């Protein structure tokens, strides 16, 4: 059974920073072999991709809204993928989810359909006050 657990959410003022962490585990799931993505969903809106990182960490992709403000990284030994968020805005307020790829060893995440991310965490709330 695959388990993804998000942490690091909270309340922050506009202009502040937060670091989200996704930890993966599971008997048949080698976290380090899979691409991982961060999504978010604000009330009344569809879930949207924020960023993703390949299993090697070489390929990354960011939503336009995240470019220049967010970075994504992974620690193979710790089985974590982190989303560092700076210059946060009230419109960044959402539940943030991490998700694992269907297939291992994907080297390019720039064109990966959302439907390929099939392992999901329960989410962590990020609230940015104005």
mmCIF file of N, CA and C in Angstrom:
data_model
loop_
_atom_site.group_PDB
_atom_site.id
_atom_site.type_symbol
_atom_site.label_atom_id
_atom_site.label_comp_id
_atom_site.label_asym_id
_atom_site.label_seq_id
_atom_site.Cartn_x
_atom_site.Cartn_y
_atom_site.Cartn_z
ATOM 1 N N UNK A 1 0.850 -1.199 0.000
ATOM 2 C CA UNK A 1 0.000 0.000 0.000
ATOM 3 C C UNK A 1 0.873 1.231 0.000
ATOM 4 N N UNK A 2 0.590 2.155 -0.909
ATOM 5 C CA UNK A 2 1.367 3.371 -1.015
ATOM 6 C C UNK A 2 0.783 4.434 -0.092
ATOM 7 N N UNK A 3 1.658 5.093 0.619
ATOM 8 C CA UNK A 3 1.219 6.188 1.482
ATOM 9 C C UNK A 3 2.044 7.427 1.201
ATOM 10 N N UNK A 4 1.358 8.514 0.961
ATOM 11 C CA UNK A 4 2.000 9.814 0.815
ATOM 12 C C UNK A 4 1.443 10.720 1.897
ATOM 13 N N UNK A 5 2.323 11.378 2.611
ATOM 14 C CA UNK A 5 1.901 12.235 3.711
ATOM 15 C C UNK A 5 2.518 13.604 3.530
ATOM 16 N N UNK A 6 1.661 14.621 3.516
ATOM 17 C CA UNK A 6 2.121 15.996 3.396
ATOM 18 C C UNK A 6 2.271 16.617 4.783
ATOM 19 N N UNK A 7 3.189 17.546 4.879
ATOM 20 C CA UNK A 7 3.359 18.306 6.118
ATOM 21 C C UNK A 7 3.898 19.690 5.783
ATOM 22 N N UNK A 8 3.798 20.594 6.741
ATOM 23 C CA UNK A 8 4.393 21.913 6.575
ATOM 24 C C UNK A 8 3.422 23.022 6.266
ATOM 25 N N UNK A 9 2.153 22.693 6.106
ATOM 26 C CA UNK A 9 1.184 23.746 5.839
ATOM 27 C C UNK A 9 0.952 24.614 7.063
ATOM 28 N N UNK A 10 0.199 25.684 6.856
ATOM 29 C CA UNK A 10 -0.098 26.570 7.975
ATOM 30 C C UNK A 10 -0.598 27.918 7.515
ATOM 31 N N UNK A 11 -0.615 28.841 8.453
ATOM 32 C CA UNK A 11 -1.062 30.209 8.197
ATOM 33 C C UNK A 11 0.150 31.118 8.100
ATOM 34 N N UNK A 12 0.196 31.904 7.051
ATOM 35 C CA UNK A 12 1.323 32.819 6.850
ATOM 36 C C UNK A 12 0.808 34.118 6.255
ATOM 37 N N UNK A 13 1.488 35.187 6.554
ATOM 38 C CA UNK A 13 1.110 36.477 5.972
ATOM 39 C C UNK A 13 1.601 36.587 4.534
ATOM 40 N N UNK A 14 0.920 37.392 3.773
ATOM 41 C CA UNK A 14 1.340 37.640 2.393
ATOM 42 C C UNK A 14 2.795 38.103 2.379
ATOM 43 N N UNK A 15 3.547 37.560 1.435
ATOM 44 C CA UNK A 15 4.967 37.868 1.352
ATOM 45 C C UNK A 15 5.845 36.891 2.102
ATOM 46 N N UNK A 16 5.227 36.042 2.895
ATOM 47 C CA UNK A 16 5.978 35.083 3.686
ATOM 48 C C UNK A 16 6.316 33.826 2.916
ATOM 49 N N UNK A 17 6.908 32.868 3.620
ATOM 50 C CA UNK A 17 7.362 31.623 3.007
ATOM 51 C C UNK A 17 6.869 30.427 3.801
ATOM 52 N N UNK A 18 6.718 29.323 3.103
ATOM 53 C CA UNK A 18 6.407 28.038 3.722
ATOM 54 C C UNK A 18 7.149 26.960 2.952
ATOM 55 N N UNK A 19 7.466 25.890 3.666
ATOM 56 C CA UNK A 19 8.085 24.735 3.029
ATOM 57 C C UNK A 19 7.206 23.519 3.294
ATOM 58 N N UNK A 20 6.677 22.959 2.225
ATOM 59 C CA UNK A 20 5.866 21.748 2.321
ATOM 60 C C UNK A 20 6.744 20.538 2.047
ATOM 61 N N UNK A 21 6.437 19.466 2.746
ATOM 62 C CA UNK A 21 7.196 18.242 2.556
ATOM 63 C C UNK A 21 6.241 17.081 2.302
ATOM 64 N N UNK A 22 6.624 16.211 1.377
ATOM 65 C CA UNK A 22 5.852 15.014 1.064
ATOM 66 C C UNK A 22 6.746 13.806 1.347
ATOM 67 N N UNK A 23 6.258 12.922 2.172
ATOM 68 C CA UNK A 23 6.999 11.712 2.502
ATOM 69 C C UNK A 23 6.257 10.510 1.963
ATOM 70 N N UNK A 24 6.992 9.648 1.275
ATOM 71 C CA UNK A 24 6.363 8.487 0.665
ATOM 72 C C UNK A 24 6.844 7.187 1.265
ATOM 73 N N UNK A 25 5.945 6.218 1.325
ATOM 74 C CA UNK A 25 6.305 4.897 1.836
ATOM 75 C C UNK A 25 5.364 3.868 1.252
ATOM 76 N N UNK A 26 5.743 2.613 1.405
ATOM 77 C CA UNK A 26 4.896 1.531 0.910
ATOM 78 C C UNK A 26 5.759 0.366 0.506
ATOM 79 N N UNK A 27 5.254 -0.818 0.769
ATOM 80 C CA UNK A 27 6.054 -2.011 0.539
ATOM 81 C C UNK A 27 6.450 -2.151 -0.927
ATOM 82 N N UNK A 28 5.522 -1.868 -1.844
ATOM 83 C CA UNK A 28 5.795 -2.062 -3.268
ATOM 84 C C UNK A 28 6.070 -0.753 -3.987
ATOM 85 N N UNK A 29 6.315 0.280 -3.238
ATOM 86 C CA UNK A 29 6.491 1.605 -3.834
ATOM 87 C C UNK A 29 7.837 2.147 -3.421
ATOM 88 N N UNK A 30 8.734 2.175 -4.366
ATOM 89 C CA UNK A 30 10.033 2.770 -4.108
ATOM 90 C C UNK A 30 9.945 4.234 -4.450
ATOM 91 N N UNK A 31 9.735 5.047 -3.428
ATOM 92 C CA UNK A 31 9.447 6.465 -3.618
ATOM 93 C C UNK A 31 10.471 7.139 -4.514
ATOM 94 N N UNK A 32 11.698 6.766 -4.369
ATOM 95 C CA UNK A 32 12.764 7.417 -5.112
ATOM 96 C C UNK A 32 12.722 7.109 -6.603
ATOM 97 N N UNK A 33 11.924 6.139 -7.024
ATOM 98 C CA UNK A 33 11.849 5.762 -8.432
ATOM 99 C C UNK A 33 10.715 6.430 -9.190
ATOM 100 N N UNK A 34 9.933 7.247 -8.496
ATOM 101 C CA UNK A 34 8.739 7.830 -9.105
ATOM 102 C C UNK A 34 8.786 9.342 -9.131
ATOM 103 N N UNK A 35 8.231 9.890 -10.203
ATOM 104 C CA UNK A 35 8.006 11.330 -10.235
ATOM 105 C C UNK A 35 6.941 11.686 -9.195
ATOM 106 N N UNK A 36 7.067 12.865 -8.647
ATOM 107 C CA UNK A 36 6.127 13.337 -7.632
ATOM 108 C C UNK A 36 5.692 14.751 -7.993
ATOM 109 N N UNK A 37 4.436 15.017 -7.785
ATOM 110 C CA UNK A 37 3.891 16.336 -8.100
ATOM 111 C C UNK A 37 3.203 16.932 -6.883
ATOM 112 N N UNK A 38 3.153 18.233 -6.883
ATOM 113 C CA UNK A 38 2.351 18.981 -5.912
ATOM 114 C C UNK A 38 1.178 19.617 -6.656
ATOM 115 N N UNK A 39 -0.011 19.395 -6.112
ATOM 116 C CA UNK A 39 -1.218 20.009 -6.633
ATOM 117 C C UNK A 39 -1.819 20.873 -5.528
ATOM 118 N N UNK A 40 -2.755 21.716 -5.916
ATOM 119 C CA UNK A 40 -3.496 22.459 -4.921
ATOM 120 C C UNK A 40 -4.937 22.635 -5.373
ATOM 121 N N UNK A 41 -5.800 22.798 -4.393
ATOM 122 C CA UNK A 41 -7.208 23.014 -4.692
ATOM 123 C C UNK A 41 -7.761 24.039 -3.728
ATOM 124 N N UNK A 42 -8.199 25.147 -4.292
ATOM 125 C CA UNK A 42 -8.833 26.206 -3.514
ATOM 126 C C UNK A 42 -10.336 25.971 -3.505
ATOM 127 N N UNK A 43 -11.033 26.508 -2.522
ATOM 128 C CA UNK A 43 -12.484 26.321 -2.450
ATOM 129 C C UNK A 43 -13.170 26.779 -3.730
ATOM 130 N N UNK A 44 -14.013 25.914 -4.262
ATOM 131 C CA UNK A 44 -14.770 26.256 -5.456
ATOM 132 C C UNK A 44 -13.990 26.187 -6.749
ATOM 133 N N UNK A 45 -12.743 25.729 -6.673
ATOM 134 C CA UNK A 45 -11.910 25.656 -7.876
ATOM 135 C C UNK A 45 -11.450 24.222 -8.127
ATOM 136 N N UNK A 46 -11.037 23.981 -9.357
ATOM 137 C CA UNK A 46 -10.506 22.675 -9.707
ATOM 138 C C UNK A 46 -9.110 22.486 -9.123
ATOM 139 N N UNK A 47 -8.759 21.233 -8.951
ATOM 140 C CA UNK A 47 -7.399 20.935 -8.523
ATOM 141 C C UNK A 47 -6.438 21.280 -9.648
ATOM 142 N N UNK A 48 -5.331 21.918 -9.327
ATOM 143 C CA UNK A 48 -4.378 22.323 -10.352
ATOM 144 C C UNK A 48 -2.970 21.898 -9.979
ATOM 145 N N UNK A 49 -2.201 21.622 -11.006
ATOM 146 C CA UNK A 49 -0.792 21.273 -10.806
ATOM 147 C C UNK A 49 -0.009 22.509 -10.412
ATOM 148 N N UNK A 50 0.791 22.380 -9.377
ATOM 149 C CA UNK A 50 1.671 23.462 -8.951
ATOM 150 C C UNK A 50 3.089 23.207 -9.455
ATOM 151 N N UNK A 51 3.563 21.995 -9.234
ATOM 152 C CA UNK A 51 4.926 21.662 -9.644
ATOM 153 C C UNK A 51 5.089 20.147 -9.628
ATOM 154 N N UNK A 52 6.068 19.669 -10.380
ATOM 155 C CA UNK A 52 6.384 18.250 -10.394
ATOM 156 C C UNK A 52 7.879 18.073 -10.589
ATOM 157 N N UNK A 53 8.367 16.921 -10.145
ATOM 158 C CA UNK A 53 9.792 16.624 -10.265
ATOM 159 C C UNK A 53 9.952 15.164 -10.663
ATOM 160 N N UNK A 54 10.872 14.918 -11.583
ATOM 161 C CA UNK A 54 11.109 13.553 -12.049
ATOM 162 C C UNK A 54 11.806 12.727 -10.983
ATOM 163 N N UNK A 55 11.920 11.438 -11.236
ATOM 164 C CA UNK A 55 12.549 10.573 -10.250
ATOM 165 C C UNK A 55 14.016 10.908 -10.064
ATOM 166 N N UNK A 56 14.640 11.444 -11.100
ATOM 167 C CA UNK A 56 16.053 11.836 -10.987
ATOM 168 C C UNK A 56 16.218 13.211 -10.380
ATOM 169 N N UNK A 57 15.144 13.988 -10.387
ATOM 170 C CA UNK A 57 15.259 15.367 -9.919
ATOM 171 C C UNK A 57 15.715 16.343 -10.989
ATOM 172 N N UNK A 58 16.004 15.821 -12.170
ATOM 173 C CA UNK A 58 16.532 16.679 -13.238
ATOM 174 C C UNK A 58 15.417 17.450 -13.933
ATOM 175 N N UNK A 59 14.308 16.774 -14.182
ATOM 176 C CA UNK A 59 13.188 17.416 -14.875
ATOM 177 C C UNK A 59 12.195 17.950 -13.858
ATOM 178 N N UNK A 60 11.839 19.226 -14.029
ATOM 179 C CA UNK A 60 10.831 19.842 -13.168
ATOM 180 C C UNK A 60 9.882 20.663 -14.028
ATOM 181 N N UNK A 61 8.734 20.925 -13.481
ATOM 182 C CA UNK A 61 7.753 21.769 -14.161
ATOM 183 C C UNK A 61 7.017 22.581 -13.105
ATOM 184 N N UNK A 62 6.656 23.798 -13.481
ATOM 185 C CA UNK A 62 5.956 24.700 -12.558
ATOM 186 C C UNK A 62 4.773 25.339 -13.267
ATOM 187 N N UNK A 63 3.708 25.540 -12.524
ATOM 188 C CA UNK A 63 2.614 26.351 -13.030
ATOM 189 C C UNK A 63 3.112 27.779 -13.195
ATOM 190 N N UNK A 64 2.508 28.494 -14.109
ATOM 191 C CA UNK A 64 2.917 29.894 -14.326
ATOM 192 C C UNK A 64 2.832 30.690 -13.029
ATOM 193 N N UNK A 65 1.829 30.395 -12.234
ATOM 194 C CA UNK A 65 1.634 31.128 -10.983
ATOM 195 C C UNK A 65 2.735 30.856 -9.962
ATOM 196 N N UNK A 66 3.462 29.759 -10.144
ATOM 197 C CA UNK A 66 4.501 29.365 -9.200
ATOM 198 C C UNK A 66 5.905 29.728 -9.662
ATOM 199 N N UNK A 67 6.064 29.993 -10.925
ATOM 200 C CA UNK A 67 7.397 30.262 -11.459
ATOM 201 C C UNK A 67 8.014 31.484 -10.802
ATOM 202 N N UNK A 68 9.269 31.331 -10.417
ATOM 203 C CA UNK A 68 9.986 32.428 -9.797
ATOM 204 C C UNK A 68 9.754 32.563 -8.303
ATOM 205 N N UNK A 69 8.755 31.852 -7.790
ATOM 206 C CA UNK A 69 8.457 31.944 -6.357
ATOM 207 C C UNK A 69 8.616 30.615 -5.642
ATOM 208 N N UNK A 70 8.332 29.517 -6.340
ATOM 209 C CA UNK A 70 8.377 28.192 -5.727
ATOM 210 C C UNK A 70 9.534 27.392 -6.305
ATOM 211 N N UNK A 71 10.105 26.544 -5.478
ATOM 212 C CA UNK A 71 11.083 25.570 -5.959
ATOM 213 C C UNK A 71 10.675 24.191 -5.447
ATOM 214 N N UNK A 72 11.101 23.166 -6.188
ATOM 215 C CA UNK A 72 10.799 21.797 -5.804
ATOM 216 C C UNK A 72 12.095 21.014 -5.749
ATOM 217 N N UNK A 73 12.200 20.128 -4.789
ATOM 218 C CA UNK A 73 13.427 19.346 -4.650
ATOM 219 C C UNK A 73 13.073 18.002 -4.015
ATOM 220 N N UNK A 74 13.987 17.065 -4.139
ATOM 221 C CA UNK A 74 13.736 15.775 -3.511
ATOM 222 C C UNK A 74 15.002 15.264 -2.841
ATOM 223 N N UNK A 75 14.786 14.566 -1.755
ATOM 224 C CA UNK A 75 15.873 13.952 -1.000
ATOM 225 C C UNK A 75 15.667 12.447 -1.086
ATOM 226 N N UNK A 76 16.524 11.802 -1.854
ATOM 227 C CA UNK A 76 16.366 10.374 -2.102
ATOM 228 C C UNK A 76 16.488 9.571 -0.809
ATOM 229 N N UNK A 77 17.441 9.919 0.012
ATOM 230 C CA UNK A 77 17.668 9.141 1.237
ATOM 231 C C UNK A 77 16.532 9.296 2.232
ATOM 232 N N UNK A 78 15.953 10.492 2.295
ATOM 233 C CA UNK A 78 14.865 10.748 3.248
ATOM 234 C C UNK A 78 13.497 10.419 2.673
ATOM 235 N N UNK A 79 13.443 10.069 1.389
ATOM 236 C CA UNK A 79 12.164 9.765 0.733
ATOM 237 C C UNK A 79 11.192 10.931 0.844
ATOM 238 N N UNK A 80 11.695 12.124 0.556
ATOM 239 C CA UNK A 80 10.844 13.299 0.627
ATOM 240 C C UNK A 80 10.948 14.130 -0.644
ATOM 241 N N UNK A 81 9.879 14.830 -0.924
ATOM 242 C CA UNK A 81 9.868 15.842 -1.979
ATOM 243 C C UNK A 81 9.334 17.117 -1.339
ATOM 244 N N UNK A 82 10.111 18.170 -1.427
ATOM 245 C CA UNK A 82 9.754 19.420 -0.782
ATOM 246 C C UNK A 82 9.336 20.474 -1.794
ATOM 247 N N UNK A 83 8.385 21.279 -1.388
ATOM 248 C CA UNK A 83 7.966 22.434 -2.176
ATOM 249 C C UNK A 83 8.233 23.668 -1.325
ATOM 250 N N UNK A 84 9.222 24.437 -1.730
ATOM 251 C CA UNK A 84 9.555 25.669 -1.021
ATOM 252 C C UNK A 84 8.812 26.814 -1.688
ATOM 253 N N UNK A 85 8.039 27.532 -0.896
ATOM 254 C CA UNK A 85 7.198 28.595 -1.442
ATOM 255 C C UNK A 85 7.612 29.935 -0.817
ATOM 256 N N UNK A 86 7.917 30.885 -1.673
ATOM 257 C CA UNK A 86 8.280 32.237 -1.229
ATOM 258 C C UNK A 86 7.281 33.244 -1.786
ATOM 259 N N UNK A 87 7.329 34.437 -1.223
ATOM 260 C CA UNK A 87 6.491 35.546 -1.711
ATOM 261 C C UNK A 87 5.038 35.104 -1.854
ATOM 262 N N UNK A 88 4.538 34.472 -0.838
ATOM 263 C CA UNK A 88 3.189 33.917 -0.903
ATOM 264 C C UNK A 88 2.140 35.007 -1.003
ATOM 265 N N UNK A 89 1.085 34.685 -1.734
ATOM 266 C CA UNK A 89 -0.011 35.610 -1.975
ATOM 267 C C UNK A 89 -1.304 35.002 -1.453
ATOM 268 N N UNK A 90 -2.286 35.827 -1.162
ATOM 269 C CA UNK A 90 -3.569 35.266 -0.707
ATOM 270 C C UNK A 90 -4.148 34.254 -1.695
ATOM 271 N N UNK A 91 -3.904 34.449 -2.968
ATOM 272 C CA UNK A 91 -4.432 33.510 -3.965
ATOM 273 C C UNK A 91 -3.713 32.165 -3.948
ATOM 274 N N UNK A 92 -2.666 32.034 -3.163
ATOM 275 C CA UNK A 92 -2.020 30.736 -2.989
ATOM 276 C C UNK A 92 -2.743 29.889 -1.939
ATOM 277 N N UNK A 93 -3.702 30.475 -1.282
ATOM 278 C CA UNK A 93 -4.464 29.748 -0.268
ATOM 279 C C UNK A 93 -5.190 28.567 -0.899
ATOM 280 N N UNK A 94 -4.951 27.391 -0.351
ATOM 281 C CA UNK A 94 -5.533 26.159 -0.901
ATOM 282 C C UNK A 94 -5.107 24.987 -0.032
ATOM 283 N N UNK A 95 -5.704 23.845 -0.310
ATOM 284 C CA UNK A 95 -5.189 22.585 0.216
ATOM 285 C C UNK A 95 -4.170 22.071 -0.788
ATOM 286 N N UNK A 96 -2.990 21.765 -0.315
ATOM 287 C CA UNK A 96 -1.910 21.289 -1.170
ATOM 288 C C UNK A 96 -1.752 19.775 -1.001
ATOM 289 N N UNK A 97 -1.701 19.096 -2.140
ATOM 290 C CA UNK A 97 -1.591 17.643 -2.152
ATOM 291 C C UNK A 97 -0.317 17.220 -2.877
ATOM 292 N N UNK A 98 0.318 16.187 -2.392
ATOM 293 C CA UNK A 98 1.367 15.585 -3.197
ATOM 294 C C UNK A 98 0.811 14.314 -3.829
ATOM 295 N N UNK A 99 1.362 13.962 -4.964
ATOM 296 C CA UNK A 99 0.865 12.828 -5.729
ATOM 297 C C UNK A 99 2.020 12.106 -6.393
ATOM 298 N N UNK A 100 1.904 10.789 -6.472
ATOM 299 C CA UNK A 100 2.937 9.958 -7.073
ATOM 300 C C UNK A 100 2.528 9.453 -8.444
ATOM 301 N N UNK A 101 3.498 9.312 -9.288
ATOM 302 C CA UNK A 101 3.299 8.898 -10.679
ATOM 303 C C UNK A 101 2.850 7.437 -10.766
ATOM 304 N N UNK A 102 2.124 7.135 -11.808
ATOM 305 C CA UNK A 102 1.694 5.762 -12.077
ATOM 306 C C UNK A 102 2.876 4.868 -12.412
ATOM 307 N N UNK A 103 3.797 5.430 -13.231
ATOM 308 C CA UNK A 103 4.897 4.646 -13.751
ATOM 309 C C UNK A 103 6.221 5.101 -13.135
ATOM 310 N N UNK A 104 7.117 4.156 -12.861
ATOM 311 C CA UNK A 104 8.430 4.554 -12.335
ATOM 312 C C UNK A 104 9.345 5.063 -13.440
ATOM 313 N N UNK A 105 10.389 5.732 -13.015
ATOM 314 C CA UNK A 105 11.494 6.131 -13.881
ATOM 315 C C UNK A 105 11.100 7.069 -15.013
ATOM 316 N N UNK A 106 10.095 7.884 -14.809
ATOM 317 C CA UNK A 106 9.743 8.878 -15.819
ATOM 318 C C UNK A 106 10.787 9.989 -15.767
ATOM 319 N N UNK A 107 11.409 10.264 -16.904
ATOM 320 C CA UNK A 107 12.524 11.221 -16.918
ATOM 321 C C UNK A 107 12.084 12.627 -17.262
ATOM 322 N N UNK A 108 10.897 12.783 -17.861
ATOM 323 C CA UNK A 108 10.431 14.099 -18.270
ATOM 324 C C UNK A 108 9.016 14.307 -17.741
ATOM 325 N N UNK A 109 8.873 15.260 -16.831
ATOM 326 C CA UNK A 109 7.554 15.498 -16.242
ATOM 327 C C UNK A 109 6.844 16.684 -16.872
ATOM 328 N N UNK A 110 7.465 17.315 -17.848
ATOM 329 C CA UNK A 110 6.892 18.557 -18.365
ATOM 330 C C UNK A 110 5.575 18.349 -19.100
ATOM 331 N N UNK A 111 5.344 17.135 -19.592
ATOM 332 C CA UNK A 111 4.113 16.885 -20.347
ATOM 333 C C UNK A 111 3.314 15.732 -19.750
ATOM 334 N N UNK A 112 3.541 15.430 -18.491
ATOM 335 C CA UNK A 112 2.853 14.310 -17.860
ATOM 336 C C UNK A 112 1.413 14.687 -17.551
ATOM 337 N N UNK A 113 0.446 13.948 -18.072
ATOM 338 C CA UNK A 113 -0.951 14.264 -17.763
ATOM 339 C C UNK A 113 -1.243 14.098 -16.276
ATOM 340 N N UNK A 114 -2.151 14.908 -15.796
ATOM 341 C CA UNK A 114 -2.529 14.822 -14.390
ATOM 342 C C UNK A 114 -3.026 13.430 -14.047
ATOM 343 N N UNK A 115 -3.681 12.783 -14.997
ATOM 344 C CA UNK A 115 -4.249 11.451 -14.767
ATOM 345 C C UNK A 115 -3.181 10.404 -14.470
ATOM 346 N N UNK A 116 -1.923 10.707 -14.764
ATOM 347 C CA UNK A 116 -0.849 9.760 -14.493
ATOM 348 C C UNK A 116 -0.442 9.759 -13.021
ATOM 349 N N UNK A 117 -0.883 10.733 -12.277
ATOM 350 C CA UNK A 117 -0.571 10.776 -10.840
ATOM 351 C C UNK A 117 -1.712 10.084 -10.099
ATOM 352 N N UNK A 118 -1.427 8.899 -9.609
ATOM 353 C CA UNK A 118 -2.516 8.082 -9.069
ATOM 354 C C UNK A 118 -2.404 7.824 -7.576
ATOM 355 N N UNK A 119 -1.285 8.174 -6.973
ATOM 356 C CA UNK A 119 -1.127 8.003 -5.537
ATOM 357 C C UNK A 119 -1.219 9.378 -4.888
ATOM 358 N N UNK A 120 -2.132 9.513 -3.938
ATOM 359 C CA UNK A 120 -2.401 10.840 -3.393
ATOM 360 C C UNK A 120 -2.296 10.852 -1.877
ATOM 361 N N UNK A 121 -1.784 11.967 -1.372
ATOM 362 C CA UNK A 121 -1.844 12.209 0.058
ATOM 363 C C UNK A 121 -3.166 12.850 0.419
ATOM 364 N N UNK A 122 -3.347 13.140 1.692
ATOM 365 C CA UNK A 122 -4.612 13.718 2.157
ATOM 366 C C UNK A 122 -4.609 15.235 2.125
ATOM 367 N N UNK A 123 -3.467 15.813 1.904
ATOM 368 C CA UNK A 123 -3.411 17.261 1.757
ATOM 369 C C UNK A 123 -3.012 17.986 3.025
ATOM 370 N N UNK A 124 -2.518 19.198 2.828
ATOM 371 C CA UNK A 124 -2.175 20.083 3.939
ATOM 372 C C UNK A 124 -2.647 21.488 3.583
ATOM 373 N N UNK A 125 -3.262 22.142 4.536
ATOM 374 C CA UNK A 125 -3.853 23.459 4.286
ATOM 375 C C UNK A 125 -2.784 24.548 4.332
ATOM 376 N N UNK A 126 -2.817 25.389 3.326
ATOM 377 C CA UNK A 126 -1.986 26.595 3.304
ATOM 378 C C UNK A 126 -2.921 27.788 3.235
ATOM 379 N N UNK A 127 -2.791 28.686 4.187
ATOM 380 C CA UNK A 127 -3.620 29.884 4.218
ATOM 381 C C UNK A 127 -2.713 31.101 4.259
ATOM 382 N N UNK A 128 -2.901 31.987 3.301
ATOM 383 C CA UNK A 128 -2.095 33.195 3.219
ATOM 384 C C UNK A 128 -3.005 34.388 3.485
ATOM 385 N N UNK A 129 -2.714 35.105 4.536
ATOM 386 C CA UNK A 129 -3.537 36.251 4.899
ATOM 387 C C UNK A 129 -2.992 37.517 4.262
ATOM 388 N N UNK A 130 -3.900 38.413 3.951
ATOM 389 C CA UNK A 130 -3.493 39.660 3.291
ATOM 390 C C UNK A 130 -3.140 40.726 4.321
#
